[in-house]
Amino acid sequence: MKKGRLFVISGPSGVGKGTICDGLLSGEGAAQKAAGEGPVLSVSVTTRRPRLGEKDGVSYRFVKEEAFRSMIARDEFLECAE
């Protein structure tokens, strides 16, 4: 398994986390991604309903509570919280 580095972009809603991630994933990062290297975005899983404009698999993976519990049981998450 290839190892990498984990970077966490965190902050309150509306401070520009998405803008920062978009910048990291565009430009030179896009060429690295095409080569199988460089930054990639981890899409979180949530049991909440999508908000206006959010897309499944892009903004979050939206799943039912039962599916979420199954994912926890199969140890599919690096971390999870309720």
PDB file of C-alpha atoms in Angstrom:
ATOM      1  CA  MET A   1       0.000   0.000   0.000  1.00  0.00           C
ATOM      2  CA  LYS A   2       1.318   3.403  -0.969  1.00  0.00           C
ATOM      3  CA  LYS A   3       1.641   5.795   1.960  1.00  0.00           C
ATOM      4  CA  GLY A   4       0.926   9.475   1.798  1.00  0.00           C
ATOM      5  CA  ARG A   5       0.277  12.461   3.987  1.00  0.00           C
ATOM      6  CA  LEU A   6      -3.038  13.463   5.468  1.00  0.00           C
ATOM      7  CA  PHE A   7      -3.863  17.174   5.551  1.00  0.00           C
ATOM      8  CA  VAL A   8      -6.926  18.366   7.432  1.00  0.00           C
ATOM      9  CA  ILE A   9      -8.576  21.612   6.346  1.00  0.00           C
ATOM     10  CA  SER A  10     -10.869  22.639   9.171  1.00  0.00           C
ATOM     11  CA  GLY A  11     -12.906  25.666  10.138  1.00  0.00           C
ATOM     12  CA  PRO A  12     -16.425  26.946  10.633  1.00  0.00           C
ATOM     13  CA  SER A  13     -18.958  26.983   7.829  1.00  0.00           C
ATOM     14  CA  GLY A  14     -18.352  29.670   5.218  1.00  0.00           C
ATOM     15  CA  VAL A  15     -14.675  30.449   5.927  1.00  0.00           C
ATOM     16  CA  GLY A  16     -13.366  29.143   2.599  1.00  0.00           C
ATOM     17  CA  LYS A  17     -12.373  25.509   3.183  1.00  0.00           C
ATOM     18  CA  GLY A  18     -13.838  24.568  -0.201  1.00  0.00           C
ATOM     19  CA  THR A  19     -11.950  27.381  -1.922  1.00  0.00           C
ATOM     20  CA  ILE A  20      -8.682  26.220  -0.378  1.00  0.00           C
ATOM     21  CA  CYS A  21      -9.336  22.603  -1.421  1.00  0.00           C
ATOM     22  CA  ASP A  22     -10.302  23.688  -4.955  1.00  0.00           C
ATOM     23  CA  GLY A  23      -7.008  25.563  -5.219  1.00  0.00           C
ATOM     24  CA  LEU A  24      -4.998  22.592  -3.998  1.00  0.00           C
ATOM     25  CA  LEU A  25      -6.713  20.245  -6.451  1.00  0.00           C
ATOM     26  CA  SER A  26      -6.398  22.481  -9.527  1.00  0.00           C
ATOM     27  CA  GLY A  27      -3.414  23.647 -11.555  1.00  0.00           C
ATOM     28  CA  GLU A  28      -0.285  21.592 -10.958  1.00  0.00           C
ATOM     29  CA  GLY A  29      -2.199  19.362  -8.574  1.00  0.00           C
ATOM     30  CA  ALA A  30      -4.457  18.267 -11.443  1.00  0.00           C
ATOM     31  CA  ALA A  31      -1.447  17.024 -13.458  1.00  0.00           C
ATOM     32  CA  GLN A  32      -0.176  15.076 -10.453  1.00  0.00           C
ATOM     33  CA  LYS A  33      -3.622  13.596  -9.866  1.00  0.00           C
ATOM     34  CA  ALA A  34      -3.788  12.403 -13.484  1.00  0.00           C
ATOM     35  CA  ALA A  35      -0.457  10.624 -12.907  1.00  0.00           C
ATOM     36  CA  GLY A  36      -1.888   8.937  -9.797  1.00  0.00           C
ATOM     37  CA  GLU A  37       0.004  11.260  -7.475  1.00  0.00           C
ATOM     38  CA  GLY A  38      -0.624  14.507  -5.677  1.00  0.00           C
ATOM     39  CA  PRO A  39      -3.558  15.620  -3.578  1.00  0.00           C
ATOM     40  CA  VAL A  40      -6.961  13.950  -3.619  1.00  0.00           C
ATOM     41  CA  LEU A  41     -10.079  14.896  -1.705  1.00  0.00           C
ATOM     42  CA  SER A  42     -11.546  12.521   0.834  1.00  0.00           C
ATOM     43  CA  VAL A  43     -15.345  12.584   0.705  1.00  0.00           C
ATOM     44  CA  SER A  44     -16.932  12.160   4.136  1.00  0.00           C
ATOM     45  CA  VAL A  45     -19.930   9.945   4.847  1.00  0.00           C
ATOM     46  CA  THR A  46     -22.959  11.354   6.660  1.00  0.00           C
ATOM     47  CA  THR A  47     -26.409  10.184   7.681  1.00  0.00           C
ATOM     48  CA  ARG A  48     -27.930  13.652   7.399  1.00  0.00           C
ATOM     49  CA  ARG A  49     -29.998  14.726   4.426  1.00  0.00           C
ATOM     50  CA  PRO A  50     -28.337  16.715   1.637  1.00  0.00           C
ATOM     51  CA  ARG A  51     -28.576  20.490   1.820  1.00  0.00           C
ATOM     52  CA  LEU A  52     -29.494  22.563  -1.212  1.00  0.00           C
ATOM     53  CA  GLY A  53     -26.792  22.194  -3.873  1.00  0.00           C
ATOM     54  CA  GLU A  54     -24.985  19.260  -2.249  1.00  0.00           C
ATOM     55  CA  LYS A  55     -24.356  16.219  -4.433  1.00  0.00           C
ATOM     56  CA  ASP A  56     -23.941  12.640  -3.267  1.00  0.00           C
ATOM     57  CA  GLY A  57     -20.379  11.438  -3.725  1.00  0.00           C
ATOM     58  CA  VAL A  58     -19.102  14.985  -4.231  1.00  0.00           C
ATOM     59  CA  SER A  59     -20.082  17.015  -1.166  1.00  0.00           C
ATOM     60  CA  TYR A  60     -20.577  13.951   1.037  1.00  0.00           C
ATOM     61  CA  ARG A  61     -21.686  10.341   0.664  1.00  0.00           C
ATOM     62  CA  PHE A  62     -25.217  10.406   2.025  1.00  0.00           C
ATOM     63  CA  VAL A  63     -26.217   7.057   3.545  1.00  0.00           C
ATOM     64  CA  LYS A  64     -28.957   5.722   5.791  1.00  0.00           C
ATOM     65  CA  GLU A  65     -28.194   5.048   9.455  1.00  0.00           C
ATOM     66  CA  GLU A  66     -28.202   1.280   8.895  1.00  0.00           C
ATOM     67  CA  ALA A  67     -25.582   1.520   6.130  1.00  0.00           C
ATOM     68  CA  PHE A  68     -23.467   3.804   8.315  1.00  0.00           C
ATOM     69  CA  ARG A  69     -23.541   1.316  11.199  1.00  0.00           C
ATOM     70  CA  SER A  70     -22.525  -1.479   8.813  1.00  0.00           C
ATOM     71  CA  MET A  71     -19.584   0.595   7.579  1.00  0.00           C
ATOM     72  CA  ILE A  72     -18.458   1.105  11.186  1.00  0.00           C
ATOM     73  CA  ALA A  73     -18.729  -2.641  11.866  1.00  0.00           C
ATOM     74  CA  ARG A  74     -16.580  -3.365   8.780  1.00  0.00           C
ATOM     75  CA  ASP A  75     -13.956  -0.849  10.011  1.00  0.00           C
ATOM     76  CA  GLU A  76     -14.292   1.248   6.838  1.00  0.00           C
ATOM     77  CA  PHE A  77     -13.529   4.601   8.468  1.00  0.00           C
ATOM     78  CA  LEU A  78     -10.279   6.197   9.537  1.00  0.00           C
ATOM     79  CA  GLU A  79     -12.401   7.904  12.191  1.00  0.00           C
ATOM     80  CA  CYS A  80     -16.081   8.556  12.887  1.00  0.00           C
ATOM     81  CA  ALA A  81     -18.144  10.585  15.326  1.00  0.00           C
ATOM     82  CA  GLU A  82     -21.751  11.095  16.275  1.00  0.00           C
TER      83      GLU A  82
END
